[in-house]
PDB file of C-alpha atoms in Angstrom:
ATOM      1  CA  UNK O   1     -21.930  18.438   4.811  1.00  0.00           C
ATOM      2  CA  UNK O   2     -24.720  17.330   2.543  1.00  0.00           C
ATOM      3  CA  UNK O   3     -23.974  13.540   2.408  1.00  0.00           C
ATOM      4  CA  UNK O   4     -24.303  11.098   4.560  1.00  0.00           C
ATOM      5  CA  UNK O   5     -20.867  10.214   6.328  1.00  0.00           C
ATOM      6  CA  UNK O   6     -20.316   6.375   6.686  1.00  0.00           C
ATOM      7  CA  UNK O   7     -20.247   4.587   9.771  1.00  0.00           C
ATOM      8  CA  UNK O   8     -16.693   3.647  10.293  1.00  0.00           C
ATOM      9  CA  UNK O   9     -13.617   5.020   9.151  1.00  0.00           C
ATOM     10  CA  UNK O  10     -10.331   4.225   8.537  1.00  0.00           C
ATOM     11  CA  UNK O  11      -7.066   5.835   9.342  1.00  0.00           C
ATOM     12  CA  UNK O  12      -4.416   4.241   6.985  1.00  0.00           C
ATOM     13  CA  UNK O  13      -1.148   3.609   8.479  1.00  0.00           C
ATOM     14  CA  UNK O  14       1.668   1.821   7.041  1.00  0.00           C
ATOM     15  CA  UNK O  15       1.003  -1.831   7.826  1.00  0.00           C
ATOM     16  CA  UNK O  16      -3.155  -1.094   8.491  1.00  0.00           C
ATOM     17  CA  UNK O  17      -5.039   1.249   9.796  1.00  0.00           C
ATOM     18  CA  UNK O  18      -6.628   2.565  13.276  1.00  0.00           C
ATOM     19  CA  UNK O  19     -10.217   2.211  12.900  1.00  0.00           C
ATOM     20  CA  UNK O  20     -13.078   5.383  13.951  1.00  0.00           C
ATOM     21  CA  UNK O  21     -16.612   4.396  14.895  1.00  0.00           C
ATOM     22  CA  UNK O  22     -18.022   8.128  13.387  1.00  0.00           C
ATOM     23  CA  UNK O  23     -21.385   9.039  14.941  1.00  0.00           C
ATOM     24  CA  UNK O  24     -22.910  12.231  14.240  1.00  0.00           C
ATOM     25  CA  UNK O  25     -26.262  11.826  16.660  1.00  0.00           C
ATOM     26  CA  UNK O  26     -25.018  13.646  19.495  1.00  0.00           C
ATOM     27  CA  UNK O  27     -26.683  16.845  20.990  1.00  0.00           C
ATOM     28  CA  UNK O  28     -23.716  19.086  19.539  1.00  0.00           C
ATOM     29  CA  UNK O  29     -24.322  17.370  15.957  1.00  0.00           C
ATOM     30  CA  UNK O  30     -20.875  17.471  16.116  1.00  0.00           C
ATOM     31  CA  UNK O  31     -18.628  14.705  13.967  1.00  0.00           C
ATOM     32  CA  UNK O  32     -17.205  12.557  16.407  1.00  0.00           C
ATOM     33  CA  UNK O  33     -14.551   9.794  15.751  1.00  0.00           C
ATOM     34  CA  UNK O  34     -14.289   7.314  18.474  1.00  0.00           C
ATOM     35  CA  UNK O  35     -11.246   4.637  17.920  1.00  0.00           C
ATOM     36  CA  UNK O  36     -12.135   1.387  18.167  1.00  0.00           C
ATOM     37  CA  UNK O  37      -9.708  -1.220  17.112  1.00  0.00           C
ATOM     38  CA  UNK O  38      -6.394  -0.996  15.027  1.00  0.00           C
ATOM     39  CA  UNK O  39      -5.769  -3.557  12.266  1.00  0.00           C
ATOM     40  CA  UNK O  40      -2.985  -5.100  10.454  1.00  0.00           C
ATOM     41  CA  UNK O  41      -3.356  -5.711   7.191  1.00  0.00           C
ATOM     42  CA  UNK O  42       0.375  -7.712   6.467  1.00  0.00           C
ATOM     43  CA  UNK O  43      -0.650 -10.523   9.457  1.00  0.00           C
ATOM     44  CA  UNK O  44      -4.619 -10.254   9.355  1.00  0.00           C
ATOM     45  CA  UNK O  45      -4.533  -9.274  13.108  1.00  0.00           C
ATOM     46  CA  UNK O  46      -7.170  -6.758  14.885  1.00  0.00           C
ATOM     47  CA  UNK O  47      -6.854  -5.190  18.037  1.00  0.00           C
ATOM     48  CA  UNK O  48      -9.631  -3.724  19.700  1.00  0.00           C
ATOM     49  CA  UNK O  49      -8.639  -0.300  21.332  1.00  0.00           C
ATOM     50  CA  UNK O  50      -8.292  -0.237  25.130  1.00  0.00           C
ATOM     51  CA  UNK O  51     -10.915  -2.567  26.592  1.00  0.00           C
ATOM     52  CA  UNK O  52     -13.560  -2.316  23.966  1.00  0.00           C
ATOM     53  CA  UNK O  53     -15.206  -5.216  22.506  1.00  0.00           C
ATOM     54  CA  UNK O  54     -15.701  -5.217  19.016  1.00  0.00           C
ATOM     55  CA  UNK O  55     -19.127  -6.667  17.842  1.00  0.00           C
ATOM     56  CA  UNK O  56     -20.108  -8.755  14.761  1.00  0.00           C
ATOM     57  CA  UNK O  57     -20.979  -5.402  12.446  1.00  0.00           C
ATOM     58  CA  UNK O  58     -17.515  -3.846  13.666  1.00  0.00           C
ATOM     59  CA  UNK O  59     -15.462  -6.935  12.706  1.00  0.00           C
ATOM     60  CA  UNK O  60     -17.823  -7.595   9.305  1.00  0.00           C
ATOM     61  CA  UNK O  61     -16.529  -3.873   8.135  1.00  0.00           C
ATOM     62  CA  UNK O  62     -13.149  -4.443   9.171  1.00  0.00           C
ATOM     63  CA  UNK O  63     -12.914  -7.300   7.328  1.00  0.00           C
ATOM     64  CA  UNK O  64     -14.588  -5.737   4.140  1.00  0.00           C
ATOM     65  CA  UNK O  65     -12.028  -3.218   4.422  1.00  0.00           C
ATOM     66  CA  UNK O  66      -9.464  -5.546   4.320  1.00  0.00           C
ATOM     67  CA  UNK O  67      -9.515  -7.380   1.572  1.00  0.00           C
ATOM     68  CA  UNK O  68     -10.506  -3.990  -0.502  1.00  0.00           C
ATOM     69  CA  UNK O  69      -7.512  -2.759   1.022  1.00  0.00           C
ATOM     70  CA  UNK O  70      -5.615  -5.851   0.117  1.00  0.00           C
ATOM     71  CA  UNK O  71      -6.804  -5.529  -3.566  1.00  0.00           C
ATOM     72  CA  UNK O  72      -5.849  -1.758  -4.194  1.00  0.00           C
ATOM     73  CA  UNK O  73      -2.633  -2.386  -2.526  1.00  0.00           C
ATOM     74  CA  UNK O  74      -1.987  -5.426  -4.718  1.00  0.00           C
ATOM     75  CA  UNK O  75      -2.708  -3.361  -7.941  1.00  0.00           C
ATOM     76  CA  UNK O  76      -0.654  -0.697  -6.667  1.00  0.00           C
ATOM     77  CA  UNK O  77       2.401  -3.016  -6.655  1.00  0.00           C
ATOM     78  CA  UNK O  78       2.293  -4.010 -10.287  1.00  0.00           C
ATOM     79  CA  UNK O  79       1.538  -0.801 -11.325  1.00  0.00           C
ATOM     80  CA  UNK O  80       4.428   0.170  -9.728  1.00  0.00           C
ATOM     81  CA  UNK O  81       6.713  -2.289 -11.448  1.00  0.00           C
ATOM     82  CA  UNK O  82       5.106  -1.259 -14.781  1.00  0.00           C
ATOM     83  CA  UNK O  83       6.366   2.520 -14.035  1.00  0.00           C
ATOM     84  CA  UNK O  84       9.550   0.583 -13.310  1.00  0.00           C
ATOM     85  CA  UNK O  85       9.609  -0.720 -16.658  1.00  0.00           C
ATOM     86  CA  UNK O  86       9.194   2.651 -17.995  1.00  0.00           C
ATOM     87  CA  UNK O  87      11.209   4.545 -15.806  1.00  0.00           C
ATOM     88  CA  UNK O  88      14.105   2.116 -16.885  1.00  0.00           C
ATOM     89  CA  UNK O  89      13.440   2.344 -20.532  1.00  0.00           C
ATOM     90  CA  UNK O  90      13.171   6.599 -19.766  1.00  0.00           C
ATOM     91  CA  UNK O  91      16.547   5.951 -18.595  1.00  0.00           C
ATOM     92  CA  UNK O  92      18.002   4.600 -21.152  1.00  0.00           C
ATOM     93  CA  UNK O  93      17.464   6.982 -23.305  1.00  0.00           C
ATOM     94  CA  UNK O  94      18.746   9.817 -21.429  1.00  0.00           C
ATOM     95  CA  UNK O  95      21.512   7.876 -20.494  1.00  0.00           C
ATOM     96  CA  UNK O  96      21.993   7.232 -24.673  1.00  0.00           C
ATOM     97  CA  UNK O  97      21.295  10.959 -25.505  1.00  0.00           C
ATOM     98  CA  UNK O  98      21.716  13.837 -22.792  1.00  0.00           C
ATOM     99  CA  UNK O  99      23.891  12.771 -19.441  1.00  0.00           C
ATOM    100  CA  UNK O 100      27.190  14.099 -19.172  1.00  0.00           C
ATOM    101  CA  UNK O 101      30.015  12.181 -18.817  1.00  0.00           C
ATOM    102  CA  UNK O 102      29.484  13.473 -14.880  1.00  0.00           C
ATOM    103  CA  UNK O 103      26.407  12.478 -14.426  1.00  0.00           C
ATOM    104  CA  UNK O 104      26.489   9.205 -15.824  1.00  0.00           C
ATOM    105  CA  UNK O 105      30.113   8.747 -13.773  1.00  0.00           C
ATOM    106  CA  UNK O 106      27.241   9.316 -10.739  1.00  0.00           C
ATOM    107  CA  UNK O 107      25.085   6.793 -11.212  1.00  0.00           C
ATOM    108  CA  UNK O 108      26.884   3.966 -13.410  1.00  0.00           C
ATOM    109  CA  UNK O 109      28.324   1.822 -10.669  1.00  0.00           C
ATOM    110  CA  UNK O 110      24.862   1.859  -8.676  1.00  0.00           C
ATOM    111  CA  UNK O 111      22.312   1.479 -11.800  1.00  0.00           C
ATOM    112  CA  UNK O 112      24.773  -1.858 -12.771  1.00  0.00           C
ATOM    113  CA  UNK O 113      24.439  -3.317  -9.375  1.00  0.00           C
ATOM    114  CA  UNK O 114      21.069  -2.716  -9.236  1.00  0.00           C
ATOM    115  CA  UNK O 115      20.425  -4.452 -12.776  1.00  0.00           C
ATOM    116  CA  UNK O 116      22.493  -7.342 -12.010  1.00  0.00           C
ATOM    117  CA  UNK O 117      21.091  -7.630  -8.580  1.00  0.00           C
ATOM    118  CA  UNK O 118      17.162  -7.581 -10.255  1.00  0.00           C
ATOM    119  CA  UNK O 119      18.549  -9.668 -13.418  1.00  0.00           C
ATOM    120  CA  UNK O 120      20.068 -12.364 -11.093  1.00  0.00           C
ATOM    121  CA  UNK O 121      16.471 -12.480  -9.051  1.00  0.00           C
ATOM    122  CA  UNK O 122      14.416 -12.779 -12.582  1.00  0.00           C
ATOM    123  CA  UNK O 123      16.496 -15.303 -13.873  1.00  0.00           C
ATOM    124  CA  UNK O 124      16.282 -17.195 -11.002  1.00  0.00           C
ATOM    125  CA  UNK O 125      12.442 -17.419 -10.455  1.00  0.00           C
ATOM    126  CA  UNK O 126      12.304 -17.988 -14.062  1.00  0.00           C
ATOM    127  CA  UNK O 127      14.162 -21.182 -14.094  1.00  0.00           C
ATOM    128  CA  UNK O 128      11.895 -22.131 -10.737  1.00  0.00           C
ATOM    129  CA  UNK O 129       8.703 -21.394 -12.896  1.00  0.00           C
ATOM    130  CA  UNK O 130       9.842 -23.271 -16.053  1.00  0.00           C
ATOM    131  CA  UNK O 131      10.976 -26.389 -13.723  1.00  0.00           C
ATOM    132  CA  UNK O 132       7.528 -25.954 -11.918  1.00  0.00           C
ATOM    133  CA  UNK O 133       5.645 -26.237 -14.875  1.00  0.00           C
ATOM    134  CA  UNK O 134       7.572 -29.611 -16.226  1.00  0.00           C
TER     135      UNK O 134
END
């Protein structure tokens, strides 16, 4: 490995991450990974791992991490409901020009719900917005 490898990393799990101390100065030159805390990024909470005691650089690149974390995660939820956008609008067209009567029997009843469930939330926080901004 040519580059340098950074000083912490972090294992992304669903609602965080477990975080590695890496060190690399050992007699082996080995990679190690030693676990040092385990973070949730939803409630902001950090948990050292066993009895360790994190120190001011530890929680300084923990917290970096999070709110870089919290910032691609944020962009990755409007993207996603751009490619929702799309996805419906791809949808309508092959419901308009290539389903079969079978297919579209398959997914009628669940793609109406679904619109009329989303339609009824929009709507909604719409009319909250507009009295808002009265």
């Amino acid at each position: 490995m040519g580059a340098e490898l950074p000083d912490y990393y972090f294992r992304v799990r669903e609602n965080g991450a477990a975080v590695f101390r890496v060190d690399t100065e050992n007699r082996q030159r080995r990679i190690e990974m030693d676990q040092i805390a385990v973070i949730n990024i939803r409630n902001g909470e950090v948990k050292p791992h066993g009895d360790r005691a994190l120190t001011e650089e530890d929680m300084a690149r923990i917290e970096t991490w999070m709110a870089e974390r919290a910032q691609v995660l944020a962009h990755r939820d409007i993207d996603d409901i751009h490619r929702a956008v799309d996805y419906l609008n791809l949808t309508t067209h092959w419901a308009q020009s290539r389903a079969t009567d079978e297919q579209l029997e398959d997914v009628t009843d669940a793609l109406l719900l679904a619109m009329h469930d989303l339609r009824s939330v929009l709507v909604r926080k719409k009319a909250d917005r507009l009295i808002k901004s009265d």
